Short mmCIF file of C-alpha atoms and ligand atoms in Angstrom, two decimals:
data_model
loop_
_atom_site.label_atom_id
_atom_site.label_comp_id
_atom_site.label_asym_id
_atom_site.label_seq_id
_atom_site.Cartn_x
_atom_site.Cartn_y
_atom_site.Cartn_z
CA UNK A 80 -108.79 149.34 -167.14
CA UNK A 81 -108.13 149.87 -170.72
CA UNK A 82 -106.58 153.72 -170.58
CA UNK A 83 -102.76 151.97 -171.34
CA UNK A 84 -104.20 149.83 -174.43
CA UNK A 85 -105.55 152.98 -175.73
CA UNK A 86 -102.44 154.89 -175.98
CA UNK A 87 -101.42 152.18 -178.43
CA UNK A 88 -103.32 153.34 -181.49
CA UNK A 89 -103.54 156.20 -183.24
CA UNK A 90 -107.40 157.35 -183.53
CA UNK A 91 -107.64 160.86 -185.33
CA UNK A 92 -108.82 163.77 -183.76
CA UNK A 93 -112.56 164.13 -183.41
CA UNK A 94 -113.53 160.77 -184.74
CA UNK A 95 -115.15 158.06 -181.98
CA UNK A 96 -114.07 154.82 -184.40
CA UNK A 97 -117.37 152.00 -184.02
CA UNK A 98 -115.67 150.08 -187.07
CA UNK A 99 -113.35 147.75 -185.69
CA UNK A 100 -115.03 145.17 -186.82
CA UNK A 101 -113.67 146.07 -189.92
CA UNK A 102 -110.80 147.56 -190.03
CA UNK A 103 -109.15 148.04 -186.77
CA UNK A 104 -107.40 151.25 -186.26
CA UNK A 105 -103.45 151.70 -186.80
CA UNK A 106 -101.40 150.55 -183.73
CA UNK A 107 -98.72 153.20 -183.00
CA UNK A 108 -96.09 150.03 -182.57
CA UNK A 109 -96.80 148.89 -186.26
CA UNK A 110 -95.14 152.35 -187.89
CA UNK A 111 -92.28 151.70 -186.01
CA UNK A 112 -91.84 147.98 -186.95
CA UNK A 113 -92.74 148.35 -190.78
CA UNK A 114 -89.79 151.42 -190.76
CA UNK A 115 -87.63 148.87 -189.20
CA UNK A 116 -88.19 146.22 -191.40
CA UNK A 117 -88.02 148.52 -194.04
CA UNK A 118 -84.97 149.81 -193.39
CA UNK A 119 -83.54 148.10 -191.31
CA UNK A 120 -83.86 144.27 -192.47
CA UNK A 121 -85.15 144.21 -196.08
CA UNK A 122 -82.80 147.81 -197.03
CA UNK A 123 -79.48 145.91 -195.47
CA UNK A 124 -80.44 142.43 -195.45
CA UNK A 125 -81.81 142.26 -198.57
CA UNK A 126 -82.27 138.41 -199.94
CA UNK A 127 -80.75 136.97 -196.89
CA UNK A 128 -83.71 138.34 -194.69
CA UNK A 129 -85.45 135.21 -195.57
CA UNK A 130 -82.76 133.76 -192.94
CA UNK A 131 -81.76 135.79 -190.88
CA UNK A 132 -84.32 138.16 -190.06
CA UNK A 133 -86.39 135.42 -189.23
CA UNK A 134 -88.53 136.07 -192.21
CA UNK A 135 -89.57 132.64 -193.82
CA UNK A 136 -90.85 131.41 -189.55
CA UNK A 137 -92.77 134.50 -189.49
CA UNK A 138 -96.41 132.74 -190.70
CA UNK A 139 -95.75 130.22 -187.38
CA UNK A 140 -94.43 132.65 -184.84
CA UNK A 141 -96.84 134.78 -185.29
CA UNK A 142 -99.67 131.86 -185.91
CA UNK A 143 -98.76 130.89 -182.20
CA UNK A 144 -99.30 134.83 -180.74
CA UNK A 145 -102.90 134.28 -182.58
CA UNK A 146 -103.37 131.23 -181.90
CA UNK A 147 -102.97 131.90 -178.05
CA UNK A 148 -106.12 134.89 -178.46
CA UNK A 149 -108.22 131.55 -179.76
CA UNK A 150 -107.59 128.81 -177.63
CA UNK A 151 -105.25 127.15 -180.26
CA UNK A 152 -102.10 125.23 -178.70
CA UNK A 153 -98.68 126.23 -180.12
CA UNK A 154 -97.78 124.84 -183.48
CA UNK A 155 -101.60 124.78 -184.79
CA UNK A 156 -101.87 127.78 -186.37
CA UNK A 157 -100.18 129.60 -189.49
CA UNK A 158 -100.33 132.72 -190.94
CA UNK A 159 -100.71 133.57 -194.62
CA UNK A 160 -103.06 134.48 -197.77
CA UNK A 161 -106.54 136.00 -197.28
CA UNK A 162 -109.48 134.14 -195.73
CA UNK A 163 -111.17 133.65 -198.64
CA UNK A 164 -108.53 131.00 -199.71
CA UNK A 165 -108.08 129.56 -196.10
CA UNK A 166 -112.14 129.07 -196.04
CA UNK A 167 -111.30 126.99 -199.26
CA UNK A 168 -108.52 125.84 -197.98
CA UNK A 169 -110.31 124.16 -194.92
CA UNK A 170 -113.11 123.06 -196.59
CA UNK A 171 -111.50 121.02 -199.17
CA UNK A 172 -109.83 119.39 -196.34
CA UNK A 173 -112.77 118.72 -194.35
CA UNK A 174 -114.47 117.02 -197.66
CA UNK A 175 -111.13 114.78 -197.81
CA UNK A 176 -111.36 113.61 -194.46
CA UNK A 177 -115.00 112.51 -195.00
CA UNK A 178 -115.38 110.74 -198.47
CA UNK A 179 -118.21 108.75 -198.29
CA UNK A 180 -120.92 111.97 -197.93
CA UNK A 181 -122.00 114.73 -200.03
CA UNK A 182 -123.49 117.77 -198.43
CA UNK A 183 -121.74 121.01 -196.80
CA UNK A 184 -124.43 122.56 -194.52
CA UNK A 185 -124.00 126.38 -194.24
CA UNK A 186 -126.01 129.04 -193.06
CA UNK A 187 -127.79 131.98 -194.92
CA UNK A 188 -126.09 134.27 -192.04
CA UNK A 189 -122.81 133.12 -193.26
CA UNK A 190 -120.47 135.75 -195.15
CA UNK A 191 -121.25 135.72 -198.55
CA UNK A 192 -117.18 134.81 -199.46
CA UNK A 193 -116.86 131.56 -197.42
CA UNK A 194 -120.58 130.46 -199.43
CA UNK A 195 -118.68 131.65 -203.32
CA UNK A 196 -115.49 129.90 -202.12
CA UNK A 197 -117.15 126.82 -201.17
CA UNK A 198 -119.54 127.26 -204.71
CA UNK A 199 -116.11 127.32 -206.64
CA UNK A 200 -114.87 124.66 -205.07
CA UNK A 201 -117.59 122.12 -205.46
CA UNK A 202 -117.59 123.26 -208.93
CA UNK A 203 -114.13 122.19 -209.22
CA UNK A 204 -114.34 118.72 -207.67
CA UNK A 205 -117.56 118.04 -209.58
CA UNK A 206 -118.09 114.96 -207.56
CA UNK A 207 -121.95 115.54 -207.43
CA UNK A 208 -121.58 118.10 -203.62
CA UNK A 209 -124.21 120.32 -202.95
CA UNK A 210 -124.14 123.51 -200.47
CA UNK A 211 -126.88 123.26 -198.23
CA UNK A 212 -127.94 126.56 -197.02
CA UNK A 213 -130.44 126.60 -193.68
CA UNK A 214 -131.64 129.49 -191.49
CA UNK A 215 -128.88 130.21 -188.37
CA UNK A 216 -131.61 128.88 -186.20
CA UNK A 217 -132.27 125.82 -187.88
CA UNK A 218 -128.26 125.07 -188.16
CA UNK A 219 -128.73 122.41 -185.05
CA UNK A 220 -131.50 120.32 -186.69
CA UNK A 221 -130.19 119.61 -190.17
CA UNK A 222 -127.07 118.03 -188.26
CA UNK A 223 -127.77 114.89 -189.88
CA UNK A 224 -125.31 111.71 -190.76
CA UNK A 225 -125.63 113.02 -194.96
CA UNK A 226 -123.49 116.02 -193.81
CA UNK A 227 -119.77 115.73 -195.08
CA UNK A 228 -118.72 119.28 -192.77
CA UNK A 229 -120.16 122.26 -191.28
CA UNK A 230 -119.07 125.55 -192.36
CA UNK A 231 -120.32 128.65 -190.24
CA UNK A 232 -119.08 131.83 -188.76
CA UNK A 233 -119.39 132.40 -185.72
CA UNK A 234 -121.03 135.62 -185.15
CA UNK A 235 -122.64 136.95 -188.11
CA UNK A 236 -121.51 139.98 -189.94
CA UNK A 237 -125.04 141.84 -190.11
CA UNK A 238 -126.66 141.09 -187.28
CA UNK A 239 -123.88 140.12 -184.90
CA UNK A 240 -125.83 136.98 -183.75
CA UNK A 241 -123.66 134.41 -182.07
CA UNK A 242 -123.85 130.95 -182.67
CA UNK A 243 -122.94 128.60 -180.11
CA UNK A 244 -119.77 127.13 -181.26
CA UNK A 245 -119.42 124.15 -178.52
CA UNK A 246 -122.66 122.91 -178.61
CA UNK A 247 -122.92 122.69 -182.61
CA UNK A 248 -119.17 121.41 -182.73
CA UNK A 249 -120.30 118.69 -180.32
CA UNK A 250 -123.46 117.97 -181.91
CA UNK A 251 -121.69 117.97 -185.60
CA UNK A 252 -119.20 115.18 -184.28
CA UNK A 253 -122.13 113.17 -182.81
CA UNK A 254 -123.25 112.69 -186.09
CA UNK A 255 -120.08 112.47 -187.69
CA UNK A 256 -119.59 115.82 -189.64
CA UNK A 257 -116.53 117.78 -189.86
CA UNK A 258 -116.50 121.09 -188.30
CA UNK A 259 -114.56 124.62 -190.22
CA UNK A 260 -115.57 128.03 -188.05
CA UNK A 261 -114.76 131.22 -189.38
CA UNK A 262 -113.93 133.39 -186.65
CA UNK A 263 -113.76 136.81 -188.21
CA UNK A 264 -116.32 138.35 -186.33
CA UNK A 265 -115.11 136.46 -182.65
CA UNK A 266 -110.89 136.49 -182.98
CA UNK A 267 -109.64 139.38 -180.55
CA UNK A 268 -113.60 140.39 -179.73
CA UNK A 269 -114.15 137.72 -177.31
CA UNK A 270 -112.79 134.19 -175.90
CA UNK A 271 -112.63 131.90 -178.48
CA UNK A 272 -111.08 128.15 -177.29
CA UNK A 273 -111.05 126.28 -180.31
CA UNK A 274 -109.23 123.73 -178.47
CA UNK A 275 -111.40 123.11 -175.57
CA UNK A 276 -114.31 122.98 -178.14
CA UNK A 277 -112.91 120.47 -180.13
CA UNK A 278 -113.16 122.43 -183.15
CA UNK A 279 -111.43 120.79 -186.65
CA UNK A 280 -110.67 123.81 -188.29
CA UNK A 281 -110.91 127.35 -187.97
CA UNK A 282 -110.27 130.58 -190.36
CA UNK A 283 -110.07 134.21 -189.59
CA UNK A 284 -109.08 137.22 -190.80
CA UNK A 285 -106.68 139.77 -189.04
CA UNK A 286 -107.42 143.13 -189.57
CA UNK A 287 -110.96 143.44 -187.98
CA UNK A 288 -110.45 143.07 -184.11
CA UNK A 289 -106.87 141.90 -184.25
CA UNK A 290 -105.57 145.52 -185.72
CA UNK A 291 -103.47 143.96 -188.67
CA UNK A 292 -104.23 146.43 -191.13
CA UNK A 293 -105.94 146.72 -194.09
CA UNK A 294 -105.09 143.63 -196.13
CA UNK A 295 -103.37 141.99 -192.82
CA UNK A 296 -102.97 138.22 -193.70
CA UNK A 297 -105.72 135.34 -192.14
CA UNK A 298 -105.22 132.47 -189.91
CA UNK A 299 -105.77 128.78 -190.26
CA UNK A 300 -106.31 126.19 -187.50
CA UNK A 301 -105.70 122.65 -187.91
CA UNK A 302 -106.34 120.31 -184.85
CA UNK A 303 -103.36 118.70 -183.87
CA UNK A 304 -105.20 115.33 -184.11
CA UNK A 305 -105.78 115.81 -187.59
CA UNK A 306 -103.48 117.60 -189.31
CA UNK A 307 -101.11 114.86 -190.36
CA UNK A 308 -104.14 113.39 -191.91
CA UNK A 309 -104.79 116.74 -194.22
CA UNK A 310 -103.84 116.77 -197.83
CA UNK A 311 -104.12 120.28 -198.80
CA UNK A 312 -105.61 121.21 -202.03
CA UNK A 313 -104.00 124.42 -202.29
CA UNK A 314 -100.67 122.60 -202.44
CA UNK A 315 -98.34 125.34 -202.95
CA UNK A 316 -94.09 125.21 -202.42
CA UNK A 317 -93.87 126.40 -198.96
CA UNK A 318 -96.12 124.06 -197.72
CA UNK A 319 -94.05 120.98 -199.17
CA UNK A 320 -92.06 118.80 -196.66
CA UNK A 321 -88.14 120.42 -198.83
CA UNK A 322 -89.64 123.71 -200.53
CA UNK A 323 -85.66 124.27 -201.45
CA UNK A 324 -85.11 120.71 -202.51
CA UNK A 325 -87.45 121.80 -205.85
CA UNK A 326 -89.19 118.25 -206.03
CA UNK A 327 -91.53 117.87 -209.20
CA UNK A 328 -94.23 116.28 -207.40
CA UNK A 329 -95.85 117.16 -204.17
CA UNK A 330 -95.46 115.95 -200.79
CA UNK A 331 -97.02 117.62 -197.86
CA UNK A 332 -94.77 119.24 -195.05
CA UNK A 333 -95.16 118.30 -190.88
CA UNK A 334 -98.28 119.34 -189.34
CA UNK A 335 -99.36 123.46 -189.78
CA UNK A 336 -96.48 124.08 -191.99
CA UNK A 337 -98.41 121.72 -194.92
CA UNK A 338 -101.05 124.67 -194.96
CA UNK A 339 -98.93 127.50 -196.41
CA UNK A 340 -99.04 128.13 -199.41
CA UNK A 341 -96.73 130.78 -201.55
CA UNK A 342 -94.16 133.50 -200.13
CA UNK A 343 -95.31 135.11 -197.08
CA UNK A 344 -95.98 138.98 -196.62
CA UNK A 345 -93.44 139.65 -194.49
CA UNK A 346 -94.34 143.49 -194.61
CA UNK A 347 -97.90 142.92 -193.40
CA UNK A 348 -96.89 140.16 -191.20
CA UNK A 349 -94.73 142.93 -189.45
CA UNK A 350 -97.36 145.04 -188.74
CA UNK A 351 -99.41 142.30 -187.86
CA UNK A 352 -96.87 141.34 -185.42
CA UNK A 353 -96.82 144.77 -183.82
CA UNK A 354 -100.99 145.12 -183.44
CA UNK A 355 -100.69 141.82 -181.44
CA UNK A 356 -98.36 143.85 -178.79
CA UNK A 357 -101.49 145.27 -177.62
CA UNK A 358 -103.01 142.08 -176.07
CA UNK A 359 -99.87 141.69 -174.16
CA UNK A 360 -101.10 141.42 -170.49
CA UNK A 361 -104.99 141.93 -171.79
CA UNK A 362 -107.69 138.75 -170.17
CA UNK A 363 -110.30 138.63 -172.85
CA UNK A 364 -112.73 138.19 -170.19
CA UNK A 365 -111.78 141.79 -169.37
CA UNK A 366 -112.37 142.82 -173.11
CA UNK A 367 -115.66 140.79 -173.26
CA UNK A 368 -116.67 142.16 -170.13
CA UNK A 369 -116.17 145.54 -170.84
CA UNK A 370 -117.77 144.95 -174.54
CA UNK A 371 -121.05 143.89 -172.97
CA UNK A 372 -121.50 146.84 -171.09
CA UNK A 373 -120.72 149.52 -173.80
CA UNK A 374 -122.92 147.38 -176.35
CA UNK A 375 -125.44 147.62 -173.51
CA UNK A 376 -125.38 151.34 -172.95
CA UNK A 377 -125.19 152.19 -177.10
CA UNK A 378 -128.48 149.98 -177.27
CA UNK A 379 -130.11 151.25 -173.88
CA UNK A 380 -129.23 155.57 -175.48
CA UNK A 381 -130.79 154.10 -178.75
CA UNK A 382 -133.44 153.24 -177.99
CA UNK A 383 -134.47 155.65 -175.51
CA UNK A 384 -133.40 158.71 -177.82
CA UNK A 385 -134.21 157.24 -181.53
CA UNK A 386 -136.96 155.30 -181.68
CA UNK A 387 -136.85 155.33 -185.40
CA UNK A 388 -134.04 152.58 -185.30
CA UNK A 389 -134.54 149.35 -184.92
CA UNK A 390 -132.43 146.68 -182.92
CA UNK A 391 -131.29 144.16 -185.56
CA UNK A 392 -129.12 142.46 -182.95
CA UNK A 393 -129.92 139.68 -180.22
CA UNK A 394 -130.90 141.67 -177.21
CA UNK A 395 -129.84 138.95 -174.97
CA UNK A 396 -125.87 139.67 -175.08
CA UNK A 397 -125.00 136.24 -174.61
CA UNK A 398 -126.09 135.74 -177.73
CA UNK A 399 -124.35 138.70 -179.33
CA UNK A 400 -120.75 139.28 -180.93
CA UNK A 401 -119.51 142.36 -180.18
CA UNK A 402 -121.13 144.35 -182.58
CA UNK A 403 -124.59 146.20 -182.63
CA UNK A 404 -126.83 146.72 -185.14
CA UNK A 405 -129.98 148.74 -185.91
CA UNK A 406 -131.86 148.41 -189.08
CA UNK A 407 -133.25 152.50 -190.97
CA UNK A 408 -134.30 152.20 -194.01
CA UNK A 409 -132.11 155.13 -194.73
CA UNK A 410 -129.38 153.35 -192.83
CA UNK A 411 -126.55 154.37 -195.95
CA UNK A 412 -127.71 157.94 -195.52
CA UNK A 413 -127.47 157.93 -191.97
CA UNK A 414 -124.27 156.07 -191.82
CA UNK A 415 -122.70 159.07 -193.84
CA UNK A 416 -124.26 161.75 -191.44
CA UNK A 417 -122.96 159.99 -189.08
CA UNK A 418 -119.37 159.91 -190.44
CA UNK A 419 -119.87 162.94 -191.41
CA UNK A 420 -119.80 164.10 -187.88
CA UNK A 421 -116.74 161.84 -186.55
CA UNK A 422 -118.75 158.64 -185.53
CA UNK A 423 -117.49 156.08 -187.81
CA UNK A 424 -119.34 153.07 -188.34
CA UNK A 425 -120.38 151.26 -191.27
CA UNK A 426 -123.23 149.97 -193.46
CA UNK A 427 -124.79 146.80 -194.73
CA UNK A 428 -127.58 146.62 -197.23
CA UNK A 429 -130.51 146.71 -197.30
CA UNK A 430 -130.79 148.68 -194.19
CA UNK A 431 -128.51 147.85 -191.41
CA UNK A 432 -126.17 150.17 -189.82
CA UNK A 433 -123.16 148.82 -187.99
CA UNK A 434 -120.86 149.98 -184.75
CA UNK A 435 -118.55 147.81 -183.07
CA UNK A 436 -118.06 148.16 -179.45
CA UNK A 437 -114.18 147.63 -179.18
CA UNK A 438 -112.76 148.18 -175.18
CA UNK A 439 -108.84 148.13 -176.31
CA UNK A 440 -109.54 151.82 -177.33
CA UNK A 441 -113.38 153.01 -176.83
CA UNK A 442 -114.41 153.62 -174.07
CA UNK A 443 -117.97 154.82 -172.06
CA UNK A 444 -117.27 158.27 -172.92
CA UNK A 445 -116.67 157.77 -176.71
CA UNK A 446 -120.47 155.61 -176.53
CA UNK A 447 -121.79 158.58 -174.27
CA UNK A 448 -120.75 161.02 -177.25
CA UNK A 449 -121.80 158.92 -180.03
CA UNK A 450 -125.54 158.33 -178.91
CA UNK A 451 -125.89 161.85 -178.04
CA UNK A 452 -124.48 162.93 -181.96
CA UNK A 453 -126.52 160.13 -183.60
CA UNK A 454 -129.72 161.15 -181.70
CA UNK A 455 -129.29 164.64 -183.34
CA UNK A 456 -128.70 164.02 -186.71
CA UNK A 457 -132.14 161.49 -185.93
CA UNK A 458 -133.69 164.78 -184.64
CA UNK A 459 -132.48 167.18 -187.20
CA UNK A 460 -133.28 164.34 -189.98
CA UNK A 461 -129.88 165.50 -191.35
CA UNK A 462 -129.69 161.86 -193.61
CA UNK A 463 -132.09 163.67 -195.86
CA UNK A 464 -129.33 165.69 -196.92
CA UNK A 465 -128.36 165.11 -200.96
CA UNK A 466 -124.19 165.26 -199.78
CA UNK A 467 -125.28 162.31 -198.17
CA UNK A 468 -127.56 160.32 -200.79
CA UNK A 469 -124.58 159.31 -203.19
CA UNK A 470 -123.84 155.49 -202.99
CA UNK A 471 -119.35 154.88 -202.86
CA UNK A 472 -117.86 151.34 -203.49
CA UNK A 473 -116.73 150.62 -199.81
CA UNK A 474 -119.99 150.95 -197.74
C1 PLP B 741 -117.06 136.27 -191.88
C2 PLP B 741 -116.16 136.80 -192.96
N1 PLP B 741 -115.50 135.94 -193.75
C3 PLP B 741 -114.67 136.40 -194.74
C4 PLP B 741 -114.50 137.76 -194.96
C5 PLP B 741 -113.64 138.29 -196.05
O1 PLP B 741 -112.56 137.50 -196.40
P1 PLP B 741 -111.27 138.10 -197.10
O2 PLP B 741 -110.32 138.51 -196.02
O3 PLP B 741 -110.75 137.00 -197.96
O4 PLP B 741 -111.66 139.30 -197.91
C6 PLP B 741 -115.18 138.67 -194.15
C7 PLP B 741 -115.00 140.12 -194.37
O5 PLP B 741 -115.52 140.96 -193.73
C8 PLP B 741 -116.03 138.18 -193.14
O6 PLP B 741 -116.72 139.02 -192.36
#
């Protein structure tokens, strides 16, 4: 089902790539559009790109291609910064749209960015907030009328446990909070309808599932019923109603435009642009679908052939991202081995090892291959090896 979508990365030679859920590999389109923007628009074009190579509409034409892979309806989602700043950037507006409370409940599952950014800005605003931090499975009952909005990420970085995002969205409202998902872990892994749920805003990066690149710029969703009602605290030019009429004081632009902040990067964008060629003609009930089953088989060869690792995700997939984890307490060790012999996953301390089960370009085979190489470097205990002892930056 997925042979075409395949052909549209490159993957090296010899390496079966379980990481996608952090960097996604390099779509083949992308070299070709980033040459042609190089050359072609920025080389000839030079400052009057901005016009007319359709540069400055770039964060809301391609906000609508993600915002389709989430649910979003056109005109609700815009492209730009990281997602540490759009985490802020949501959150400040959630606060602002419910002044009379004082608490942001969060969970200790949540990435550990969206809980600093959210630290900083309550330190900022100094209006006596306080980050409430509960355990993911306690998230439902702390849902209380003291809650100003509920930050949380959707499937959680570690363990891949998925949180039910229409049932706490509806249960936030019922008591009146304001809802901000981060969708990291769920954009381009599985169906995400922010829309249907109800959600009030959502954040994501771009370069895990969606294939943007390293660096590739994050989304922001607004609801449409709300969004004329956001003042945004990050109130840079290009989100002013006349960026070129060079106002000295601030005034907010229409709907998802008023979230942009500075110049966009048009080069990333651009390869951005070309990575989201690949869901062209892709149901991401296929993708799920197919996800599930590989996720299933890794864990099913795991366990039968390494009993040494431990599952550290939900079994149940329905409660699963699309990610697996085991926990070793050698797990950085192993993860090297592993690399080491083309399976490339990743690592999370203390002891979790990562793979992400991705269908647009792994397939049974690649799983098949990648049990049977972990279960020998399990039987040869080849993580005991000193090459593989010595800790990098990036784990
Ligand atoms: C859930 C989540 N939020 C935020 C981030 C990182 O944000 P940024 O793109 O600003 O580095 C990550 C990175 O892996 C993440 O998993």
């Amino acid at each position: 089902m997925f042979s075409a979508t395949r052909q549209r990365f490159h993957l090296p030679d010899g390496v079966i790539y379980l990481d996608g859920n952090s960097l996604g590999p390099l779509p083949v389109a992308a070299r070709e559009k980033v040459a042609s923007l190089l050359d072609g628009q920025w080389g000839e074009y030079l400052i009057r790109g901005w016009n007319q190579c359709g540069w400055m509409d770039a964060p809301t034409r391609i906000g609508d291609r993600v915002g389709k892979l989430i649910g979003a309806p056109v005109g609700s989602v815009v492209m730009g910064d990281t997602l540490s700043i759009k985490v802020y950037q949501a959150v400040s507006s959630a606060l602002e749209l419910n002044p009379g409370r004082r608490i942001i409940l969060s969970d200790t599952g949540n990435f550990p960015t969206d809980l600093y950014m959210v630290q900083g800005l309550l330190r900022s605003l100094d209006r006596g907030y306080t980050l409430k931090l509960v355990e993911p499975e306690e998230v439902a009952g702390a849902l209380d009328d003291s809650v100003a909005a509920l930050l949380l990420t959707q499937v959680d970085y570690r363990t891949g446990r998925l949180h039910d995002m229409p049932s706490l969205t509806q249960k936030a409202h019922a008591a009146g909070i304001v809802t901000v998902w981060d969708l990291a872990h769920s954009a381009g892994a599985m169906a995400v309808d922010v829309a249907s749920c109800d959600v009030d805003f959502a954040v994501g990066c771009t370069y895990k599932y969606l294939n943007g690149g390293p660096g590739a710029p994050a989304f922001i969703y607004v609801a449409p019923r709300l969004v004329d009602r956001v003042r945004p605290a990050l109130s840079g030019w290009l989100g002013h109603a006349e960026p070129f009429a060079f106002e000295l004081s601030y005034a907010s632009g229409a709907g998802i435009d008023r979230m942009r902040v500075g110049t966009p990067p048009v080069i990333a964008l651009a390869a951005l642009d070309a990575a989201l060629d690949a869901w062209d003609g892709v149901d991401m009930a296929d993708v799920r679908r197919m996800s599930v089953e590989l996720s299933e088989q890794f864990i099913a060869g795991v366990e039968s052939q390494c009993p040494e690792l431990v599952l550290a995700s939900p079994r149940n997939s329905e409660d699963r991202g699309s990610q697996v984890s085991f926990s070793f307490a050698e797990g950085f060790a192993l993860m090297q081995a592993l690399i080491a012999d083309g399976v490339i996953g990743d690592f999370r301390a203390p002891d979790i090892v990562r793979f992400a089960f991705t269908p647009l370009y792994i397939d049974r085979h690649d799983v098949t291959r990648a049990i049977g190489i972990l279960a020998d470097i399990m039987r040869d205990r080849r993580w005991e090896s000193t090459q593989f002892q010595t800790r990098t930056g990036v784990t």
